[in-house]
Coordinates of C-alpha atoms and ligand atoms in Angstrom, one line a residue:
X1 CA 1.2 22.3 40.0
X2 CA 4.8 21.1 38.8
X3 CA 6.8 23.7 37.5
X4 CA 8.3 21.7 34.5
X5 CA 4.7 20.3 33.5
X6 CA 3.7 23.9 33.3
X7 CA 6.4 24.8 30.8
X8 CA 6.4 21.6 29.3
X9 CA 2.1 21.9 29.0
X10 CA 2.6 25.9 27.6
X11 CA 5.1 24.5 24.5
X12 CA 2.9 22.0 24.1
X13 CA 0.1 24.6 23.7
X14 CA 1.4 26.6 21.2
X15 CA 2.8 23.9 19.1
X16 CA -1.6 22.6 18.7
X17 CA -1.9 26.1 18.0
X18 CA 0.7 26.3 14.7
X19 CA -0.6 22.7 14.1
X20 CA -3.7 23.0 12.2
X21 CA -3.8 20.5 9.9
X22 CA -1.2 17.4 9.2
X23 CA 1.2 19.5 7.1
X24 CA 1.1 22.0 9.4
X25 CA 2.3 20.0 12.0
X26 CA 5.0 18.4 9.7
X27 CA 6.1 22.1 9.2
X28 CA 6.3 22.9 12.9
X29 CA 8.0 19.1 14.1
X30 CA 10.8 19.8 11.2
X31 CA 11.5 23.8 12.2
X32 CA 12.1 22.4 15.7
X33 CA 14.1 19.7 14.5
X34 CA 16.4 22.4 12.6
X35 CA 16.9 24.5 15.0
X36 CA 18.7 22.0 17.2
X37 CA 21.1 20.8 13.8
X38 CA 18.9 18.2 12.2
X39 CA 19.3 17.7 8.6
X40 CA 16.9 17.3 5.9
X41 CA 17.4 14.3 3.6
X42 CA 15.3 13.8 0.4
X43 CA 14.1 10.4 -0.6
X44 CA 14.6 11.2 -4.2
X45 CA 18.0 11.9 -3.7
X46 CA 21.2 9.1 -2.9
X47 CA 22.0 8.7 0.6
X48 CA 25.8 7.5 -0.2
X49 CA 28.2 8.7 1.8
X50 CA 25.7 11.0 3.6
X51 CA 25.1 9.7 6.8
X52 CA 27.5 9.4 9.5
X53 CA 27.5 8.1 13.0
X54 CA 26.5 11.0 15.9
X55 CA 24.6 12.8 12.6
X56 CA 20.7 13.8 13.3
X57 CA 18.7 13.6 10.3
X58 CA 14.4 13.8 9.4
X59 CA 13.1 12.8 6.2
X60 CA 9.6 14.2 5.2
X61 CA 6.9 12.4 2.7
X62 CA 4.0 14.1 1.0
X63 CA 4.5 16.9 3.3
X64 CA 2.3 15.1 5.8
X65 CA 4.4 12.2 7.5
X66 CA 7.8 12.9 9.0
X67 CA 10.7 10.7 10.4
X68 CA 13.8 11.7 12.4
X69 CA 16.6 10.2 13.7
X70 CA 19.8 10.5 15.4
X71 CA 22.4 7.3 15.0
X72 CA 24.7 6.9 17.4
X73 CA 28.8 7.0 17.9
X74 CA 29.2 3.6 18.7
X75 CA 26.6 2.5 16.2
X76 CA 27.4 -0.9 14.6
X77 CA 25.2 -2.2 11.1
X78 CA 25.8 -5.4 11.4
X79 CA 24.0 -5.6 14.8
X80 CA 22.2 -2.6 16.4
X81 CA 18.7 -1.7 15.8
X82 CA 16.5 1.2 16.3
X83 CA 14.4 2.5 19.1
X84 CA 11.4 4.2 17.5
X85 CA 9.0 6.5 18.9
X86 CA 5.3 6.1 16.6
X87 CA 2.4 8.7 16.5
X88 CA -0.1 9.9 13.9
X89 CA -0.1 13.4 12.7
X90 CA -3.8 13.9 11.6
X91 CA -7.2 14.5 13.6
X92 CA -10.8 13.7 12.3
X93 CA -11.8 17.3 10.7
X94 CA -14.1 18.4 8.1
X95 CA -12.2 18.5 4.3
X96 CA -13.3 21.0 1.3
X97 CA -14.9 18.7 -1.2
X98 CA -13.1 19.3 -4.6
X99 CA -15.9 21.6 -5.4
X100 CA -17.1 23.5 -2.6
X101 CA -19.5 25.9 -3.9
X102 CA -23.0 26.1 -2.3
X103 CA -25.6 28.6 -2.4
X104 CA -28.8 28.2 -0.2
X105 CA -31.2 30.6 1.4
X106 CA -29.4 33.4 0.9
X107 CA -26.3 31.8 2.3
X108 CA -23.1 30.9 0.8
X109 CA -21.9 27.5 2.3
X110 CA -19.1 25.7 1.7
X111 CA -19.3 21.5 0.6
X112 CA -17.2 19.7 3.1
X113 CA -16.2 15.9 3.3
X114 CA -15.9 14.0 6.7
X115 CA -12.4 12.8 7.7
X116 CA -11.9 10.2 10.2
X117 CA -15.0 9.4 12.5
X118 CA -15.1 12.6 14.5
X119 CA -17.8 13.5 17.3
X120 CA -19.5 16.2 14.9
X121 CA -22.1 17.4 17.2
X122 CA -18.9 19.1 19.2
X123 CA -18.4 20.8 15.6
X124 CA -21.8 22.7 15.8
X125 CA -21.6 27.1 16.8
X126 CA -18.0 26.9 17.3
X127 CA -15.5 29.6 15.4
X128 CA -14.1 28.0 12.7
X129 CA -11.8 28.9 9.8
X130 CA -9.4 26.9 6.9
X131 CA -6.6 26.0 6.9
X132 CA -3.9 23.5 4.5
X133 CA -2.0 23.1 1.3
X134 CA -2.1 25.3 -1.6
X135 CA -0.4 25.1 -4.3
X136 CA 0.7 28.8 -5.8
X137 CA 2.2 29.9 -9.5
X138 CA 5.3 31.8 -8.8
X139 CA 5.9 33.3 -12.3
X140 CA 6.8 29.9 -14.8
X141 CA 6.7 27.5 -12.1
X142 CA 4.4 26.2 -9.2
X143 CA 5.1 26.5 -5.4
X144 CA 3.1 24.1 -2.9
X145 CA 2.7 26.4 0.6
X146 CA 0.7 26.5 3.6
X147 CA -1.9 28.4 4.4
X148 CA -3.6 29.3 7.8
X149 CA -6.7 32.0 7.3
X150 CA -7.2 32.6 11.3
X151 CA -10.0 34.7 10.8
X152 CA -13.3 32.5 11.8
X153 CA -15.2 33.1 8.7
X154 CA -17.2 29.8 9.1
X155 CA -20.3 28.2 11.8
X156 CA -22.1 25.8 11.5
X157 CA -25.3 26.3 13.4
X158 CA -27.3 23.9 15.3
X159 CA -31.4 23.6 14.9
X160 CA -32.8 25.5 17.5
X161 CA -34.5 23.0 20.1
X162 CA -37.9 24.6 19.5
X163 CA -37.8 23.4 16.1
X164 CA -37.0 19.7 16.1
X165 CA -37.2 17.7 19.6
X166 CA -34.2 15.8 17.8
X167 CA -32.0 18.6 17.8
X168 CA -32.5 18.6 22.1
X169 CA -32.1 15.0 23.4
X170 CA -32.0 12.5 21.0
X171 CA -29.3 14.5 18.2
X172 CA -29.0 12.9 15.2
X173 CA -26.7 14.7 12.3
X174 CA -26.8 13.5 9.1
X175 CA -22.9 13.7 7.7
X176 CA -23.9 15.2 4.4
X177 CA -27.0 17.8 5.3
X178 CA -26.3 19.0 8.4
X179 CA -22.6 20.0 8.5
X180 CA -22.1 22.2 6.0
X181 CA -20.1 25.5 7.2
X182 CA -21.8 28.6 6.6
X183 CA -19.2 31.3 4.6
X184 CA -21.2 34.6 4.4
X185 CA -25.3 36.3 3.9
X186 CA -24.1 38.1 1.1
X187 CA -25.0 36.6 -2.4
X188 CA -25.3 40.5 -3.8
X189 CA -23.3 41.2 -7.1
X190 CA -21.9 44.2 -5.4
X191 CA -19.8 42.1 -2.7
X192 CA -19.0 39.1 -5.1
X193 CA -15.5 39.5 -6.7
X194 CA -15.2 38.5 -9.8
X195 CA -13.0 35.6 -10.1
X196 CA -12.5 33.2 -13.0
X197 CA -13.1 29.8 -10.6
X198 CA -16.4 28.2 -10.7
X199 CA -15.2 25.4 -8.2
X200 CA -14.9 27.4 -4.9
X201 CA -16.5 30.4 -3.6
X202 CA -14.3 33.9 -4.3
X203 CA -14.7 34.8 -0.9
X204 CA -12.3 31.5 -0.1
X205 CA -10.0 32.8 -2.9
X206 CA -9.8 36.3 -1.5
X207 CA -9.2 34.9 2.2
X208 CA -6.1 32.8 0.8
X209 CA -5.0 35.2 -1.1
X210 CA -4.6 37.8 2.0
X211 CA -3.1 35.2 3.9
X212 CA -0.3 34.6 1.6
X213 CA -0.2 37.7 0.2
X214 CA -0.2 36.3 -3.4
X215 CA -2.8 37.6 -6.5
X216 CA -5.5 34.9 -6.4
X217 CA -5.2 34.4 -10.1
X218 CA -1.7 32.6 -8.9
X219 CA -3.7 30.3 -6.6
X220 CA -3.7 27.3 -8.6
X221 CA -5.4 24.3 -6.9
X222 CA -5.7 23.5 -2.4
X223 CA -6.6 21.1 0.1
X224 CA -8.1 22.8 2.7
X225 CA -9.5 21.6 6.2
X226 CA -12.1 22.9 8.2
X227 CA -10.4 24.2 12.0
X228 CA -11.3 25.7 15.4
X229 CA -9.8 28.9 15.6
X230 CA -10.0 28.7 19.4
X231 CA -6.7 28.7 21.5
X232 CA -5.2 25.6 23.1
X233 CA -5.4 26.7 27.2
X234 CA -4.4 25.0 30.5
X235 CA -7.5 24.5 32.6
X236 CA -9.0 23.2 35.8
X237 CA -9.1 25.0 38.8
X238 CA -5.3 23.3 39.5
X239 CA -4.4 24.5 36.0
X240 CA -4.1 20.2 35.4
X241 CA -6.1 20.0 32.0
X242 CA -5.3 20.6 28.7
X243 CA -8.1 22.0 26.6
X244 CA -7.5 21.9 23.1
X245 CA -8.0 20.6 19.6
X246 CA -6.5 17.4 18.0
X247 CA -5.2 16.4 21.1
X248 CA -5.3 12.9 19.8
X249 CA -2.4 12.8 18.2
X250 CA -0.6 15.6 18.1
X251 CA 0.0 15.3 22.6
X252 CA 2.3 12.3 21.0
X253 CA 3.8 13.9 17.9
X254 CA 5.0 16.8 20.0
X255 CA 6.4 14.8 23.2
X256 CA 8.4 12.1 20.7
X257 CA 9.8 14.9 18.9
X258 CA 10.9 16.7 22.2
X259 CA 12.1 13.6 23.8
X260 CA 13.9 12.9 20.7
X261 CA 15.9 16.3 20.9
X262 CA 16.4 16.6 24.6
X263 CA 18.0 13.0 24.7
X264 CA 21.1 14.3 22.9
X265 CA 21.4 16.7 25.6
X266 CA 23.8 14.4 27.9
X267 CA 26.2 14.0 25.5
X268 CA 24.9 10.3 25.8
X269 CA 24.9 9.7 21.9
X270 CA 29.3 9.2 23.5
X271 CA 27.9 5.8 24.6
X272 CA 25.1 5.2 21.8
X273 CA 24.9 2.1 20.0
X274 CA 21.6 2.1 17.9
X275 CA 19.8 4.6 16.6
X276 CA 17.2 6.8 18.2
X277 CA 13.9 7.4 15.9
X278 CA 10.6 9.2 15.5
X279 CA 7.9 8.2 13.0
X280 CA 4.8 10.4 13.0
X281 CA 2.0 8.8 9.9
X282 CA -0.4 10.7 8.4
X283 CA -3.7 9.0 7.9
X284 CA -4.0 7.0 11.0
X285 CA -8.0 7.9 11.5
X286 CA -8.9 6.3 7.7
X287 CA -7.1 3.4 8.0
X288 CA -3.1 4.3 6.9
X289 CA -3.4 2.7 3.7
X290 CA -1.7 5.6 1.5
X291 CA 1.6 6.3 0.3
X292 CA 2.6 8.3 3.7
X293 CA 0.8 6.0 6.0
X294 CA 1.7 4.0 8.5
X295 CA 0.6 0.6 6.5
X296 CA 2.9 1.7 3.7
X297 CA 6.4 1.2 3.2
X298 CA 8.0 4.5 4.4
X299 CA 8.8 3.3 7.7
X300 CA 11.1 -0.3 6.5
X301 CA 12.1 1.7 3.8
X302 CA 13.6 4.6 5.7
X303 CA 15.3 2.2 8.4
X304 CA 16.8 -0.3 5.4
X305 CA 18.1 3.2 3.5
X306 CA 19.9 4.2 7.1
X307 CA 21.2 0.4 7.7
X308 CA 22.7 -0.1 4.5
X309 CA 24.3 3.4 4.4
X310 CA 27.2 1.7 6.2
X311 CA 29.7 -0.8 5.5
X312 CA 29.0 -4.0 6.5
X313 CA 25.4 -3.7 7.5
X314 CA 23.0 -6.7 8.3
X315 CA 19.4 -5.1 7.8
X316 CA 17.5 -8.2 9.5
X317 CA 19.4 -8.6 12.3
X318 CA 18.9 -4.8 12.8
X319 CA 15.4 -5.3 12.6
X320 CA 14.8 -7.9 15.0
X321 CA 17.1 -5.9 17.7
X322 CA 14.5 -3.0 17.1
X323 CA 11.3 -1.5 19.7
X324 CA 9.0 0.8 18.7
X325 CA 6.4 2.3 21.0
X326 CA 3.4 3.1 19.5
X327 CA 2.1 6.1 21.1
X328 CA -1.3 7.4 21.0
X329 CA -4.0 8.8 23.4
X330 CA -6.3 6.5 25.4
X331 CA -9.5 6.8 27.0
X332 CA -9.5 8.4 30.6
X333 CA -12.5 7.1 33.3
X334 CA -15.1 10.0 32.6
X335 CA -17.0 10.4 36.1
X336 CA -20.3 10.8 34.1
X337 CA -20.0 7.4 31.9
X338 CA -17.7 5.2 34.4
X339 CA -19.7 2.5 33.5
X340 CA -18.6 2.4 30.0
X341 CA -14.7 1.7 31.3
X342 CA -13.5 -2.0 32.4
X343 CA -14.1 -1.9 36.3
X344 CA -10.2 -3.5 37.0
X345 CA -9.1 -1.1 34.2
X346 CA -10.0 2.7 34.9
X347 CA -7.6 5.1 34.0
X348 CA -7.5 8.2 35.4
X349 CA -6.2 11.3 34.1
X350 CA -2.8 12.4 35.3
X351 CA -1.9 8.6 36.7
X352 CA 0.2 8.7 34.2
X353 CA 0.7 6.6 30.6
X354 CA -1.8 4.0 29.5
X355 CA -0.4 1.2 28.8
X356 CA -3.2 -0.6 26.1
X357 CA -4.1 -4.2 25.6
X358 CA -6.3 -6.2 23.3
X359 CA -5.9 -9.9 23.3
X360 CA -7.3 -9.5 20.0
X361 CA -4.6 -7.5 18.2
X362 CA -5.8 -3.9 18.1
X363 CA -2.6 -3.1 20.3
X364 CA 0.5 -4.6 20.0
X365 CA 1.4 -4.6 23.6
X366 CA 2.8 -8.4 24.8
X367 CA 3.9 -10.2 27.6
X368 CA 7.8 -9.1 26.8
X369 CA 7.4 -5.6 25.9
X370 CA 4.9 -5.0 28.8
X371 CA 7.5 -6.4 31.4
X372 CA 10.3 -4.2 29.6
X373 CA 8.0 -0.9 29.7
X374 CA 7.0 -1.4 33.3
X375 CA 11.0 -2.1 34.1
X376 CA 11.9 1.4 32.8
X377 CA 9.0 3.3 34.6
X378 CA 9.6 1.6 37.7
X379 CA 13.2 2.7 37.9
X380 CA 12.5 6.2 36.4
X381 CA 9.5 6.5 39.3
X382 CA 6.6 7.4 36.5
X383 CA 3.4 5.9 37.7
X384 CA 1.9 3.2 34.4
X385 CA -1.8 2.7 34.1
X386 CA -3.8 -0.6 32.3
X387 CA -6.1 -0.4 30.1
X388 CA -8.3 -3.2 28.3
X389 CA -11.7 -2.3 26.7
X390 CA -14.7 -4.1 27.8
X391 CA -15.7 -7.3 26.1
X392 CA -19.3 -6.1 24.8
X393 CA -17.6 -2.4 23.6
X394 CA -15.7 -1.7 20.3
X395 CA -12.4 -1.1 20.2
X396 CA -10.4 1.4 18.3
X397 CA -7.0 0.4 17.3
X398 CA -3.4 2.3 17.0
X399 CA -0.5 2.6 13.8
X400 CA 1.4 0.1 16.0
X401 CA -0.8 -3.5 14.8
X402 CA -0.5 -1.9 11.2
X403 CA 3.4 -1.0 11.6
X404 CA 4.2 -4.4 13.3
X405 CA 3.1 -6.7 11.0
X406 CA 4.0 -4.6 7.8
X407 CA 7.4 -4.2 8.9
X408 CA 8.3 -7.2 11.6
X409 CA 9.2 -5.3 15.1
X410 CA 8.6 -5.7 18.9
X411 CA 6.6 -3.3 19.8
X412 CA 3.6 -2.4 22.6
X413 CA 1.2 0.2 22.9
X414 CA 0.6 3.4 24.9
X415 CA -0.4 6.7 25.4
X416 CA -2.0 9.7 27.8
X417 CA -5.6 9.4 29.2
X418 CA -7.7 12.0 27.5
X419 CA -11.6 12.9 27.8
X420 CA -13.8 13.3 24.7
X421 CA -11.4 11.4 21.9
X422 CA -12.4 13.0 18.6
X423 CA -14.4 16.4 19.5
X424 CA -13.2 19.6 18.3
X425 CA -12.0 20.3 22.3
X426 CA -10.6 17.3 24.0
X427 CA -9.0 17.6 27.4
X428 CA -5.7 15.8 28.6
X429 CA -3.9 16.1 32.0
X430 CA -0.7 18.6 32.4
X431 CA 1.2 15.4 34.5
X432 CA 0.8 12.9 32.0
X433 CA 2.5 14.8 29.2
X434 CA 5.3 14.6 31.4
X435 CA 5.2 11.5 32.5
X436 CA 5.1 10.6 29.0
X437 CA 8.2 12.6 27.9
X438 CA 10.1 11.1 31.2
X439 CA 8.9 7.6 29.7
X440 CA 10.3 8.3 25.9
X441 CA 13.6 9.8 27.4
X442 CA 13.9 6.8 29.2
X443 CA 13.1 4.4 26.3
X444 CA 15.2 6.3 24.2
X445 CA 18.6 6.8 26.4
X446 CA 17.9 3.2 28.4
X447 CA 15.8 0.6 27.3
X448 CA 18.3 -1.4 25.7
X449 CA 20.3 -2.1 28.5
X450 CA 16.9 -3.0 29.8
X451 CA 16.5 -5.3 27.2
X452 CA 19.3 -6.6 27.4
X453 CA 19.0 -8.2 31.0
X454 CA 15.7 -10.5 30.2
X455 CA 16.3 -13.7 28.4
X456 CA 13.2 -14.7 26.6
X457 CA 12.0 -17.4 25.2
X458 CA 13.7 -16.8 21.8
X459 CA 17.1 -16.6 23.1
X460 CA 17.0 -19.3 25.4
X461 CA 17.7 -22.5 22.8
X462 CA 21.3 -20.2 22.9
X463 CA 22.0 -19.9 27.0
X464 CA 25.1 -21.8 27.4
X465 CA 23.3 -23.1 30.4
X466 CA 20.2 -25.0 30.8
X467 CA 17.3 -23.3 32.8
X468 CA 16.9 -25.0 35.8
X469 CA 13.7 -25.3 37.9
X470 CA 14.5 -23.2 40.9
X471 CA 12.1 -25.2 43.3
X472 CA 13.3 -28.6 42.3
X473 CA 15.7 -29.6 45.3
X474 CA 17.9 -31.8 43.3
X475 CA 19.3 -29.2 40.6
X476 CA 22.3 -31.9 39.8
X477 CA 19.7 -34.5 38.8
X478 CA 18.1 -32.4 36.2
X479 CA 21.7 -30.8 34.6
X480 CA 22.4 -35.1 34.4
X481 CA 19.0 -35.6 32.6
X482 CA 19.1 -32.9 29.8
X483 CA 22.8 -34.0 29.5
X484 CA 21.6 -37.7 29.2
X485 CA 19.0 -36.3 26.1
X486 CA 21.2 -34.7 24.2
X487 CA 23.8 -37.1 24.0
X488 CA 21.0 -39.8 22.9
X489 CA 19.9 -37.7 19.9
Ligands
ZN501 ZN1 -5.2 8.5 17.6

């Protein structure tokens, strides 16, 4: 197996592993960011006089949603646009109900919402924990922190077969009855603290409270999300999978986030004219319609905050010189259900990036960005693959539709082939992350000069010259008649 996927596939492993929950993988996308000399801006604060060109920047909302970007040295406002790199931060997971308290059968269980429309039969005898937000009192005022428990103190247990034929073959979980973690046995006085919170179980308290080593009377208020505790690992007998959690998105969270950082590494930022970006939403997998989703205004608010932070900027001619690839997994051919993938459009795990498109709109992928994107893999030898769904199947959609027509860019759609989108443990291939992260290091270093060498159909009223029908043997003629034309008008 390639050397570089390996290493690439092992970073990509422990970053699942620190990133639990959305905020969790905010945290870990903005420590890597920092190390290599990215600055935090605040979007409470005035940008003036703040940014400059060759600066790296990220700017963080609700803790959940994170942006970076780098601007270039030859950057010029009144022209160049961005190149922006789109994932989602969030996974469907299991979410502590406001109050979580439940006591049944001599079992302490904890009241969970669902989030997102997971597969939650692959959430059933696995060794799970919590995990989020909590916000802390830290003598007058209030601190919000993150909190990982590791330990698994949750399961929830399936029926045994023998006492439901539903719980064999024909599954059927109800999202309210059947789901709900079990905490602990113990309901006796003797091993129940005594805690003034009526809302959550004291055992929950206590484990956040040993976690952050703070006195759970200073635990104030949380958001919590069930997780697997098990380890992200490389798998297959040729070490080619990846099997871990919330592969979907995070596989494109981490590789835009790399790509971003390891194009700066060629000094090519000398010779940059528009600015290189990464946008990872929360909230993709309910629909992105809050404050730090994608169908809000962070995204044009953000870009118009870094145009017009220099002297004579033109923010919509900046916009309309701007790409953004919408990354985000697809579905790879599964050997045991081929018949549920398009026959012309089957695409196999470590072919490479899938490129995704829905003459209905659920992927923004066109004829122009579609040319452009197979342009830069062809010359950067990484191997594309199609995908369109069937016409009798649904059909899930990405941040890019929601993105595009909120904000106004060209834009398509891709992403790696993964098995088993939305269980707890979905598998992806150690080549495509690669591939990917050769593909967004492309895009990010090269695509305009790409770009630049197709005229399309919007910039043709502008040639100087007339396009002339190469088949035609009489070229002369034609120049005479368009000539003709316009002199009659
Ligand atoms: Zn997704």
């Amino acid at each position: 197996m390639n050397q570089k996927a390996q290493v690439l596939a092992k970073n990509y492993c422990y970053f699942i592993d620190k990133a639990v929950t959305p905020a969790h993988a905010v945290d870990e996308m903005q420590k890597l960011l920092k190390l290599y000399e990215f600055q935090p801006l605040s979007e409470k604060k005035s940008w003036k006089g703040k940014l400059k060109k060759g600066g790296r920047y990220f700017v963080i909302r609700n803790g959940t949603s994170i942006i970076a970007f780098v601007i270039g040295d030859d950057y010029d406002p009144s022209c160049n646009g961005f190149n922006i790199l789109a994932g989602h931060t969030d996974s469907p997971c299991l979410r502590v109900k406001p109050i979580s308290k439940i006591k049944k059968n001599g079992m302490l269980q904890v009241g969970v919402s669902t989030y997102g429309g997971g597969l939650w039969y692959s959430w059933l005898d696995r060794d799970l924990t919590l995990a989020g937000r909590v916000i802390v009192k830290e003598r007058t005022l209030f601190r919000e922190t993150l909190v990982n428990i590791q330990k698994p103190i949750l399961n929830i247990p399936s029926l045994a077969v023998h006492l439901s034929r539903e719980s064999g073959e024909n599954l059927k979980l109800n999202k309210e009855n059947h789901l709900v973690p079990i905490l602990s046995s113990f309901i006796s006085k003797e091993f129940e603290p005594k805690i003034p919170n009526s809302d959550h179980h004291p055992l929950i308290l206590m484990g956040i409270s040993e976690a952050l080593k703070v006195d759970v009377g200073n635990i104030m208020d949380f958001d919590l999300s069930v997780v697997d505790t098990q380890k992200s690992v490389i798998g297959g007998a040729l070490e080619d999978f990846v099997f871990a959690p919330r592969q979907d998105n995070l596989a494109s969270c981490f590789i835009s986030v790399k790509s971003l950082i390891d194009s700066l590494d060629d000094k090519s930022l000398k010779n940059e004219s528009r600015i290189r970006m990464v946008a990872c939403f929360d909230n993709e997998e309910i629909g992105s319609m809050t404050d730090q989703g994608a169908n809000s205004t962070y995204l044009a608010n953000i870009m118009k905050r870094i145009t017009k932070s220099f002297e004579n900027h033109d923010f919509d001619v900046a916009l309309r010189d701007s790409f953004l690839i919408s990354s985000d997994n697809a579905h790879g051919v599964h050997p045991n259900y081929s018949n549920a993938h398009e026959s012309n459009h089957q695409c196999q795990i470590n072919g490479g990036p899938v490129l995704k498109t829905h003459v209905g709109g659920k992927y923004t992928t066109n004829l122009i960005s579609r040319f452009l994107i197979r342009q830069l893999a062809e010359r950067n030898q990484i191997p594309l693959q199609d995908f369109v769904v069937r016409n009798d199947s649904p059909c899930g959609t990405t941040i890019g539709p929601i993105t595009v027509s909120k904000v106004g860019l060209r834009a398509l759609d891709i992403g790696i082939p993964q098995f088993a989108m939305h269980s707890i443990r979905e598998t992806t291939g150690v080549l495509d992350l690669l591939y990917l992260y050769r593909l967004f290091l492309a895009f990010l270093q090269d695509f305009n000069s790409i770009s630049s060498e197709l005229d399309t159909l919007e910039e043709i009223p502008f040639l100087s010259q007339p396009v002339l029908n190469q088949n035609d043997d009489n070229d002369d003629n034609d120049i005479e008649d368009i000539q003709i034309e316009k002199d009659q008008k």
